[in-house]
CSV table of C-alpha atoms in Angstrom, one decimal:
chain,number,residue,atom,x,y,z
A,26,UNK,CA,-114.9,59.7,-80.2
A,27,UNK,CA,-116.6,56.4,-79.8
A,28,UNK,CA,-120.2,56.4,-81.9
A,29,UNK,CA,-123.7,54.4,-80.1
A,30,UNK,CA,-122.6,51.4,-79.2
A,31,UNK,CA,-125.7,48.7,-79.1
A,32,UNK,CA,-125.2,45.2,-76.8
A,33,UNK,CA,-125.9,42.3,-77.8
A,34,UNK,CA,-126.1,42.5,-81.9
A,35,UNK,CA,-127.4,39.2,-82.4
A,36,UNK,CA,-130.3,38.0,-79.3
A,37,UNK,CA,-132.8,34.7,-79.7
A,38,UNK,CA,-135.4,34.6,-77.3
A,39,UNK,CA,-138.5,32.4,-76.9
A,40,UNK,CA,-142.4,33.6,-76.6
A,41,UNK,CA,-143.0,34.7,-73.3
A,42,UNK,CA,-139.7,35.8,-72.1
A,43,UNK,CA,-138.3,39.5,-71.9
A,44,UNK,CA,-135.8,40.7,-73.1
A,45,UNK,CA,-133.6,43.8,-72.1
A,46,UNK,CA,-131.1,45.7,-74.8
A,47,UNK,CA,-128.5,48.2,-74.1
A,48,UNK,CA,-127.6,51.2,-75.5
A,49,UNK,CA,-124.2,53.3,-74.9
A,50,UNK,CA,-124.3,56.9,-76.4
A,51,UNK,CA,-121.6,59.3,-77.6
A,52,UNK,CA,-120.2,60.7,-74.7
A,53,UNK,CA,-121.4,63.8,-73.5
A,54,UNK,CA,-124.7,63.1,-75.7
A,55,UNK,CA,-127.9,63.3,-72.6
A,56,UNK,CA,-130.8,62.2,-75.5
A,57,UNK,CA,-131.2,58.5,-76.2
A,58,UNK,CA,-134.4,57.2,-78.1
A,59,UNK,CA,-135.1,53.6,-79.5
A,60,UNK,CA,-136.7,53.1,-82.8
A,61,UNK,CA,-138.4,49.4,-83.4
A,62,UNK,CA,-137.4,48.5,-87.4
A,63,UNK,CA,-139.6,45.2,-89.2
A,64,UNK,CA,-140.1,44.7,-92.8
A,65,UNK,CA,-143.9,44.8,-92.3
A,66,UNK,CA,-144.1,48.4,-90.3
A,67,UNK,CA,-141.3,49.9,-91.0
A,68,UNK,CA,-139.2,52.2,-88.7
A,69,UNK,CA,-141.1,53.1,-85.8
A,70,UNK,CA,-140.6,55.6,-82.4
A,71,UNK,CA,-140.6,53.7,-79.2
A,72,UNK,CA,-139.2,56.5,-76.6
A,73,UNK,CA,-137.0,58.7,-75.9
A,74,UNK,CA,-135.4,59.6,-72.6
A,75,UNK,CA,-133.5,63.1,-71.5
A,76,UNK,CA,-131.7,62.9,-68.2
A,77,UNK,CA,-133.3,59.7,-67.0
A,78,UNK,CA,-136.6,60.7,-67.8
A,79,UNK,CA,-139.0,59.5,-70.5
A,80,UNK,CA,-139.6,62.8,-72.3
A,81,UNK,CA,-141.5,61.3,-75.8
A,82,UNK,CA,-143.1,57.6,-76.3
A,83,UNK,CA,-144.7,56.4,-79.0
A,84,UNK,CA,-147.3,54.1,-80.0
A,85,UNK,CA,-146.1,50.9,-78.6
A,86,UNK,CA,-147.9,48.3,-75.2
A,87,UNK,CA,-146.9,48.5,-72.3
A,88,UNK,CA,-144.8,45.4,-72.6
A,89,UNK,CA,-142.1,47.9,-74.1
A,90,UNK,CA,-140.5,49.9,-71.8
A,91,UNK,CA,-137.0,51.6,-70.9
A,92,UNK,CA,-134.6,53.5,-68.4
A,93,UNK,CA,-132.2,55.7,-68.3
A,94,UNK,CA,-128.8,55.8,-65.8
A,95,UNK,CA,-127.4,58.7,-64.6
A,96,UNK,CA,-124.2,58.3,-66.9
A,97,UNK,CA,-127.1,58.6,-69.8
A,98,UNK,CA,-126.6,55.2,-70.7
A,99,UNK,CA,-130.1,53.1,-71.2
A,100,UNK,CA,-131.7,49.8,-71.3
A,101,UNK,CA,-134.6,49.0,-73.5
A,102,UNK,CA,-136.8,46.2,-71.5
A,103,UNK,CA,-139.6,44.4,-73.7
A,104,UNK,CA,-141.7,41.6,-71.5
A,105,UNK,CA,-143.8,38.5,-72.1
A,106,UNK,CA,-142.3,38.3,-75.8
A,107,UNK,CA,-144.2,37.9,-78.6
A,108,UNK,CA,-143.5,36.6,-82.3
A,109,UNK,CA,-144.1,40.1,-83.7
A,110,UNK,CA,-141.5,41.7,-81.3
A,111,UNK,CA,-138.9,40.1,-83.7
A,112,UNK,CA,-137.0,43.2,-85.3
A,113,UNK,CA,-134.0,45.2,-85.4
A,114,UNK,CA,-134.2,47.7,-82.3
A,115,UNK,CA,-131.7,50.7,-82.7
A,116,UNK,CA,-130.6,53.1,-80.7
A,117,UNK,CA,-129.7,57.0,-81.2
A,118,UNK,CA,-128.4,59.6,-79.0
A,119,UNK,CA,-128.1,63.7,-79.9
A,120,UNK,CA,-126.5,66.3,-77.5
A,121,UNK,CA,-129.7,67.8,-76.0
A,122,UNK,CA,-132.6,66.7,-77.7
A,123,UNK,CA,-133.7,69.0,-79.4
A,124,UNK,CA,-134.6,69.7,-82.8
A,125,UNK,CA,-131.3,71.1,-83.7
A,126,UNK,CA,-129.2,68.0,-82.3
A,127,UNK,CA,-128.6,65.7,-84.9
A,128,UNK,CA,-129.1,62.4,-83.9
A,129,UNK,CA,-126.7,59.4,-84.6
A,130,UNK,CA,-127.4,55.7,-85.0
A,131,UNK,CA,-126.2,52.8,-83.6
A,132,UNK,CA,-125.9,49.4,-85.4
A,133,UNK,CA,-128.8,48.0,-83.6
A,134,UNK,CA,-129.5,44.4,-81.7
A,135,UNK,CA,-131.6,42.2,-84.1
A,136,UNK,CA,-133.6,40.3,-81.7
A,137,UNK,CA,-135.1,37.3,-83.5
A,138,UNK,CA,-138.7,35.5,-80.8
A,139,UNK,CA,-138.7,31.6,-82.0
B,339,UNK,CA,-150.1,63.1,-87.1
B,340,UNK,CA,-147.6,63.2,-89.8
B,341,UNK,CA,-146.8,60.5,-92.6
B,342,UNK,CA,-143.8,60.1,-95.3
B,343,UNK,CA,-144.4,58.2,-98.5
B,344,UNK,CA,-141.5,57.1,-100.0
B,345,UNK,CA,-142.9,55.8,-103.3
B,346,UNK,CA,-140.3,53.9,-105.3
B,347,UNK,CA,-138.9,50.8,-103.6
B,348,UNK,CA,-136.1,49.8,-105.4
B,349,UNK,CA,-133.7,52.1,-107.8
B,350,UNK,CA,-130.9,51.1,-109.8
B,351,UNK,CA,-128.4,53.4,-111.2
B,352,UNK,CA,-125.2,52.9,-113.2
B,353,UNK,CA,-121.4,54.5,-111.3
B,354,UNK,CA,-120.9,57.7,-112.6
B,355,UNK,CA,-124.6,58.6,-113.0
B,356,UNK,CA,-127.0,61.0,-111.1
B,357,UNK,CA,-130.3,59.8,-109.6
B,358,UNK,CA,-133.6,61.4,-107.9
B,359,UNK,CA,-134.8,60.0,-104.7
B,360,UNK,CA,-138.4,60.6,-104.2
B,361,UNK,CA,-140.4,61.9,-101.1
B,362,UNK,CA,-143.6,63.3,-100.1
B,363,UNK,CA,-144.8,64.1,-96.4
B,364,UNK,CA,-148.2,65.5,-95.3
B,365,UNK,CA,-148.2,68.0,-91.6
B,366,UNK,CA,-150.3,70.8,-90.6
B,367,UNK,CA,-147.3,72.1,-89.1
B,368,UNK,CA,-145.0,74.7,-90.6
B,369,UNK,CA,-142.0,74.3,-88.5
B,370,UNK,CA,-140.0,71.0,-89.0
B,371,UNK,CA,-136.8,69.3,-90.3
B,372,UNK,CA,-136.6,66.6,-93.3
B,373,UNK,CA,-134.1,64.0,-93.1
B,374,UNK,CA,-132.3,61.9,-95.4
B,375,UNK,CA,-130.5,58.9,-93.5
B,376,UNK,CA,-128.9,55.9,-95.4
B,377,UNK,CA,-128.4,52.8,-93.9
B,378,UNK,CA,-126.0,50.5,-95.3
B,379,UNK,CA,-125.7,46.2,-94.8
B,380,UNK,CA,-123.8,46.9,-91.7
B,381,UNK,CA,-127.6,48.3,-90.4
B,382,UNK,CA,-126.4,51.6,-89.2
B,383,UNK,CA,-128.5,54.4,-90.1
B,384,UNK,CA,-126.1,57.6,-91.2
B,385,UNK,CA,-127.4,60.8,-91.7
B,386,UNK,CA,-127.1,62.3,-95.2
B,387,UNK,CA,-128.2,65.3,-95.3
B,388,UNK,CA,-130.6,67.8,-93.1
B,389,UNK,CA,-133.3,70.7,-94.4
B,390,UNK,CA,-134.8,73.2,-92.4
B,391,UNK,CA,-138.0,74.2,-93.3
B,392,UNK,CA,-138.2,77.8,-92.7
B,393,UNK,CA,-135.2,78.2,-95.2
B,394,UNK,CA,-135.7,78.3,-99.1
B,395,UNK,CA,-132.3,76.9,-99.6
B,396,UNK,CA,-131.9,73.7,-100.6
B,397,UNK,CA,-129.6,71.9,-98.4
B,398,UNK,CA,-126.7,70.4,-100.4
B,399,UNK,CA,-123.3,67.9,-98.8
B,400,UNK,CA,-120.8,67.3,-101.6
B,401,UNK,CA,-122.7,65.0,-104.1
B,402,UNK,CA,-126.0,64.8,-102.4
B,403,UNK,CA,-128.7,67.9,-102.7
B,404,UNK,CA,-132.4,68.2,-102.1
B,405,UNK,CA,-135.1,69.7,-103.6
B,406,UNK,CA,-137.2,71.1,-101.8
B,407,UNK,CA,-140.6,72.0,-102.4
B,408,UNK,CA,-142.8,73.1,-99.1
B,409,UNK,CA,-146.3,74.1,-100.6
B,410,UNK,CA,-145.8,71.0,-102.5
B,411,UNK,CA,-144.9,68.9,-99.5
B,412,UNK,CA,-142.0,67.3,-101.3
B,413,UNK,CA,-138.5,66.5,-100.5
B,414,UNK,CA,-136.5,64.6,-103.4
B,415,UNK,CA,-132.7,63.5,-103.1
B,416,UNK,CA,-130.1,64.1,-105.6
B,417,UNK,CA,-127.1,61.8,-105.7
B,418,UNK,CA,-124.6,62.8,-107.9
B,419,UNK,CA,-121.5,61.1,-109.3
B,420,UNK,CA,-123.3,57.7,-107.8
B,421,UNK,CA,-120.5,55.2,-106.0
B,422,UNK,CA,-120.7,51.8,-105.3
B,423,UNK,CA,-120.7,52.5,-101.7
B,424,UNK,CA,-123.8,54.6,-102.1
B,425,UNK,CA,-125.9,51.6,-102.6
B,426,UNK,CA,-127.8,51.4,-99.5
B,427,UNK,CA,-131.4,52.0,-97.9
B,428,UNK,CA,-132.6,55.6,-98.4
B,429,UNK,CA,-135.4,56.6,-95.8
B,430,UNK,CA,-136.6,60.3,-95.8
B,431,UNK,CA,-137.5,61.5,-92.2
B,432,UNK,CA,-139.8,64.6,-90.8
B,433,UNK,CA,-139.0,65.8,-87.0
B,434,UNK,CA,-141.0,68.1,-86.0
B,435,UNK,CA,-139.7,71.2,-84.4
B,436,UNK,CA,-142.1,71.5,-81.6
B,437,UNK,CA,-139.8,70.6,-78.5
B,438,UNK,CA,-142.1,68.2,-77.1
B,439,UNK,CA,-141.5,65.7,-79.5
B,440,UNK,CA,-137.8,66.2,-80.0
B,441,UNK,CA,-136.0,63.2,-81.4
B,442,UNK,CA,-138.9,62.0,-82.6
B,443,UNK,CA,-138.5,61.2,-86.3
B,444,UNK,CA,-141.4,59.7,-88.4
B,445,UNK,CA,-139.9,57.3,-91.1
B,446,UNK,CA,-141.0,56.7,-94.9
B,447,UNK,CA,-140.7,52.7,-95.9
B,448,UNK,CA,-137.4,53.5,-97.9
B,449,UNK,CA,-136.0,53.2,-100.9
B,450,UNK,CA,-133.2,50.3,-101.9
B,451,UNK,CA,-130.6,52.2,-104.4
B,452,UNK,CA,-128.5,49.8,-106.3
B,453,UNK,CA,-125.0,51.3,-107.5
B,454,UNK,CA,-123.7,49.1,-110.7
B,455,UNK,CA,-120.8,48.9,-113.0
């Protein structure tokens, strides 16, 4: 079974653009939340969607935002970049959702803002 | 709101050897999971082991058990018979179990573990 696959692992972008990162999940898997990952902060929750909806979000602008597709696939869409947005974004999908439903990591997209 | 402290940053330990993994969180809630995830150079994080708070039992996988201390608020990790491919980032997690915040998993700041020779 394939794990969370994460596209593009590598992205450079400049102030002021956006950016949008994907995220595959296991198969079968209809969970899928993004975690932002810098030095200075740390791990943090960004969302987390459940059959295309936005069930959780954390503490984040509204410059950060996401979808999810009806194959439970999801994009992770971050506008008018700043220098601080510069991190390792990763993905993780679980089964349902739930408590109980371990979640599982992708490799994450390190997205570097010159 | 919960937090993790995670208060040793680096740890070196020699092959063969055991070593303790420290964590503390603070909740008001009393019906959660704790997490130990490792994540490796290649940047994926890889769950390591789970604990369920309304059981006494300390969780164990093969070489890595936790203690587990609820009034105490702590959660340490036990890595026995240490390998070179244990050295990694250790991050202790807390989820709650309230489904309303399901997959949400509040982070400590890690721990770098350093497996010698």
């Amino acid at each position: 079974k394939a794990g969370v696959t994460q596209t593009p692992r590598y992205l450079i972008k400049t102030r002021g653009q956006q950016v949008t990162l994907s995220c595959s999940p296991i198969s079968g898997h209809r969970s899928v939340s993004w975690y932002q990952q810098t030095p200075g902060q740390g791990l943090q929750f960004l969302f987390e969607y459940f059959s295309e909806t936005q069930r959780n979000k954390g503490n984040f602008p509204g410059r950060f935002s996401g979808r999810q597709f009806s194959n439970s696939r999801s994009e992770m869409n971050v506008s008018t970049l700043e220098l601080g947005d510069s991190a390792l974004y990763l993905c993780a999908s679980s089964l349902a959702g739930q408590p109980d439903s371990p979640l599982h990591f992708g490799n994450g997209t390190r997205l570097t803002v010159t | 709101a919960q937090t993790v402290t995670q208060s040793q940053p680096e740890m070196s330990v020699q092959e063969a050897e055991t070593v303790t993994l420290s964590c503390t969180y603070d909740t008001s809630e009393n019906n959660y999971y704790l997490f130990w995830y490792k994540q490796p150079p290649s940047r994926q994080m890889i769950l390591v082991i789970r604990q369920e708070a309304y059981k006494q039992q300390n969780a164990t996988e093969n070489r890595f058990s936790v203690n587990f201390q609820k009034a105490a608020k702590s959660f340490s990790l036990k890595i026995s018979d240490s390998q070179l491919g244990d050295t990694a980032m250790y991050f202790c997690a807390f989820m709650s179990r309230n489904t309303g915040t399901a997959s949400k998993l509040t982070f400590g700041t890690g721990t770098r573990l350093q497996v010698t020779l």
